[in-house]
Short mmCIF file of C-alpha atoms in Angstrom, two decimals:
data_model
loop_
_atom_site.label_atom_id
_atom_site.label_comp_id
_atom_site.label_asym_id
_atom_site.label_seq_id
_atom_site.Cartn_x
_atom_site.Cartn_y
_atom_site.Cartn_z
CA ILE H 1 81.41 103.89 209.83
CA SER H 2 81.92 100.10 209.90
CA VAL H 3 81.61 97.71 206.69
CA ALA H 4 81.56 94.40 207.62
CA ASP H 5 81.49 93.19 203.62
CA ASP H 6 85.04 92.80 202.36
CA ASP H 7 83.85 93.52 198.74
CA ALA H 8 81.74 96.72 200.39
CA ARG H 9 85.04 98.02 202.34
CA ARG H 10 87.02 97.52 198.71
CA ASN H 11 84.86 99.37 196.69
CA MET H 12 83.88 102.11 198.73
CA ALA H 13 87.85 103.04 199.04
CA SER H 14 87.94 102.54 195.50
CA ASP H 15 85.32 105.19 194.61
CA ILE H 16 87.27 107.51 197.73
CA ASP H 17 90.63 107.01 195.69
CA GLN H 18 88.15 108.31 192.41
CA LEU H 19 87.09 111.08 194.09
CA ASP H 20 90.65 111.79 195.20
CA ASN H 21 92.14 111.61 191.58
CA ILE H 22 88.92 113.83 190.37
CA ILE H 23 89.17 116.68 193.00
CA ASP H 24 93.01 116.18 192.15
CA LYS H 25 92.13 117.07 188.72
CA PHE H 26 90.10 119.52 189.38
CA MET H 27 93.03 121.35 191.60
CA ASP H 28 94.99 121.00 188.34
CA TYR H 29 92.93 122.99 186.04
CA ALA H 30 92.11 125.74 188.64
CA ARG H 31 96.01 125.92 189.44
CA PRO H 32 97.18 129.71 189.46
CA GLU H 33 98.79 131.50 186.19
CA GLU H 34 101.88 131.08 188.20
CA THR H 35 104.85 129.08 186.23
CA ARG H 36 108.63 129.39 186.35
CA VAL H 37 109.56 129.03 182.70
CA GLN H 38 113.55 128.20 182.47
CA ALA H 39 115.78 125.80 180.83
CA VAL H 40 114.67 122.44 181.65
CA ASP H 41 116.16 118.53 180.78
CA LEU H 42 112.50 117.92 179.58
CA ALA H 43 114.14 113.78 178.90
CA GLN H 44 114.36 113.42 182.06
CA ILE H 45 110.96 115.04 183.36
CA ILE H 46 108.96 112.33 180.23
CA GLU H 47 111.27 109.68 182.06
CA ARG H 48 110.22 110.56 185.27
CA GLU H 49 106.29 110.76 184.74
CA ALA H 50 106.85 107.57 182.59
CA THR H 51 108.68 105.87 185.54
CA ALA H 52 105.31 106.20 187.56
CA PHE H 53 103.25 103.94 185.29
CA ARG H 54 105.07 100.41 186.10
CA ASP H 55 102.21 97.93 185.67
CA THR H 56 102.94 96.46 182.36
CA SER H 57 99.54 94.76 182.18
CA GLN H 58 97.77 98.27 181.49
CA ILE H 59 100.49 100.49 179.83
CA ARG H 60 103.74 100.02 178.34
CA ILE H 61 106.02 103.18 177.30
CA SER H 62 108.47 103.52 175.41
CA LEU H 63 111.08 106.48 175.26
CA LYS H 64 112.96 107.47 171.94
CA LEU H 65 114.32 110.58 173.30
CA PRO H 66 117.98 111.59 173.34
CA PRO H 67 119.60 111.68 177.15
CA THR H 68 119.32 115.16 177.27
CA LEU H 69 116.52 117.21 175.74
CA LYS H 70 116.19 121.08 176.85
CA VAL H 71 113.31 123.17 176.47
CA TRP H 72 112.09 126.36 177.87
CA GLY H 73 109.16 125.19 180.32
CA ASP H 74 108.03 124.37 183.97
CA ASP H 75 109.61 121.15 185.72
CA THR H 76 105.88 121.11 187.36
CA ASP H 77 103.60 122.12 184.76
CA LEU H 78 105.52 119.61 182.56
CA GLY H 79 105.41 117.14 184.83
CA ARG H 80 101.48 117.37 184.91
CA ILE H 81 101.45 117.71 181.13
CA PHE H 82 103.17 113.87 180.35
CA SER H 83 101.39 112.67 183.69
CA ASN H 84 97.78 113.74 182.12
CA LEU H 85 99.15 112.28 178.64
CA PHE H 86 100.11 108.85 179.99
CA GLU H 87 96.81 108.57 182.18
CA ASN H 88 94.92 109.38 179.31
CA ALA H 89 96.89 106.74 176.90
CA ARG H 90 96.09 104.31 179.80
CA ARG H 91 92.73 104.52 180.67
CA TYR H 92 91.27 104.89 176.64
CA GLY H 93 94.28 104.24 174.61
CA ARG H 94 94.12 100.86 174.98
CA GLY H 95 94.76 97.99 171.62
CA ALA H 96 92.20 95.89 171.05
CA GLU H 97 93.67 92.60 171.06
CA SER H 98 96.26 92.91 174.46
CA GLY H 99 94.32 95.40 176.45
CA VAL H 100 97.58 96.96 177.23
CA ALA H 101 98.18 100.95 176.06
CA ARG H 102 101.37 100.61 174.16
CA VAL H 103 102.46 103.93 174.12
CA GLN H 104 105.52 105.53 172.15
CA VAL H 105 107.06 108.57 172.83
CA SER H 106 109.40 110.31 170.14
CA HIS H 107 110.89 113.95 169.14
CA VAL H 108 111.88 115.66 166.40
CA GLN H 109 113.48 119.16 165.98
CA THR H 110 112.37 122.13 163.78
CA GLY H 111 113.89 125.42 163.98
CA ASP H 112 113.78 126.91 167.46
CA SER H 113 110.78 124.08 168.56
CA ILE H 114 110.84 120.57 169.83
CA ILE H 115 107.78 118.77 168.81
CA ILE H 116 107.57 115.60 171.45
CA ALA H 117 105.18 112.94 169.75
CA VAL H 118 103.15 111.03 172.24
CA ARG H 119 101.11 107.81 170.44
CA ASP H 120 98.92 105.60 172.03
CA ASN H 121 97.73 102.46 170.11
CA GLY H 122 93.72 102.75 170.83
CA PRO H 123 91.14 103.10 168.75
CA GLY H 124 91.34 106.72 168.29
CA VAL H 125 88.65 109.50 168.27
CA PRO H 126 86.32 110.25 165.26
CA PRO H 127 87.69 113.26 163.78
CA GLU H 128 84.57 115.71 164.25
CA LYS H 129 85.60 115.40 168.14
CA LEU H 130 89.37 115.72 168.49
CA GLN H 131 88.59 119.63 169.29
CA GLN H 132 86.59 118.62 171.57
CA LEU H 133 89.16 116.48 173.56
CA THR H 134 90.54 119.72 175.24
CA THR H 135 87.63 121.44 176.32
CA PRO H 136 86.62 120.89 180.10
CA PHE H 137 84.89 118.38 181.01
CA PHE H 138 84.10 116.71 177.50
CA ARG H 139 84.25 113.25 177.16
CA GLY H 140 84.56 111.68 173.78
CA ASP H 141 82.86 108.21 172.62
CA THR H 142 82.08 105.40 174.69
CA ALA H 143 85.43 103.65 173.07
CA ARG H 144 86.96 106.51 175.03
CA THR H 145 85.30 106.67 177.69
CA ALA H 146 84.22 103.55 179.82
CA ALA H 147 87.08 104.69 182.87
CA THR H 148 85.88 106.79 184.86
CA GLY H 149 87.85 110.42 185.41
CA ALA H 150 86.41 113.95 185.33
CA GLY H 151 86.71 114.65 181.77
CA LEU H 152 89.99 117.36 182.79
CA GLY H 153 93.16 115.89 181.51
CA LEU H 154 93.79 116.89 177.93
CA ALA H 155 92.46 120.57 179.12
CA ILE H 156 94.87 120.26 182.05
CA VAL H 157 98.03 119.43 179.26
CA LYS H 158 96.30 122.34 176.93
CA LYS H 159 96.30 124.89 179.39
CA ALA H 160 99.50 124.40 181.29
CA LEU H 161 101.26 124.28 178.20
CA GLN H 162 100.06 128.19 176.98
CA ARG H 163 101.46 128.51 180.68
CA ILE H 164 104.49 127.90 179.54
CA GLY H 165 104.53 129.43 175.86
CA GLY H 166 103.76 125.66 173.95
CA GLU H 167 100.87 124.22 171.91
CA LEU H 168 99.56 120.84 172.06
CA THR H 169 97.86 119.38 168.13
CA LEU H 170 95.88 115.94 168.37
CA SER H 171 95.66 113.79 165.29
CA ASN H 172 94.47 110.03 164.96
CA ALA H 173 97.39 108.01 163.53
CA SER H 174 96.74 106.72 160.09
CA ASP H 175 96.29 102.85 161.11
CA SER H 176 95.37 103.73 164.95
CA GLY H 177 95.56 105.57 168.13
CA LEU H 178 95.42 109.23 169.17
CA ILE H 179 98.84 111.06 168.84
CA ALA H 180 99.12 114.11 170.83
CA HIS H 181 102.23 116.26 169.57
CA ILE H 182 103.50 118.67 172.12
CA ARG H 183 105.33 121.77 170.56
CA LEU H 184 107.90 123.53 173.16
CA LYS H 185 111.23 126.26 172.78
CA ARG H 186 114.25 124.36 172.71
CA ALA H 187 116.55 126.11 174.96
CA ALA H 188 120.81 126.29 174.46
#
């Protein structure tokens, strides 16, 4: 089909890209339970995924991680986890004044666990809806759902973490923003 109108062509291409992204999310969520848990360098994985978000007019990611951070996990699942968290922040975690999602990634070590905090500076989520954010196809209030998507990003994060023995906790920051805490087993 030939479309003469440039705007119509661009809109069609955008719609097709959006559908491709939604299909990719469905495929990620439906991914078989096969994972290969081994010692991996989490700092390297997070940096790789953060680098994919280059458009500083939409998102700026600040990493406060040591050069090496060994955890038990699966490279592919961990990549999906952080890619989905960054995408979620890009879509819904933008600051009201700047329109830019400022994301801070930090860590703490406690016992045999590493906890990674991924925090955006957006509006946060009503406390009664926090637990629902990891439910497939759930989309929060209008402030966090202005963008299009399948409502699978955080559900994928939770499911991928379960596959590798990790945990996800979501909370609001005291001033503003959503914080995702990712707990993983530390590897020697």
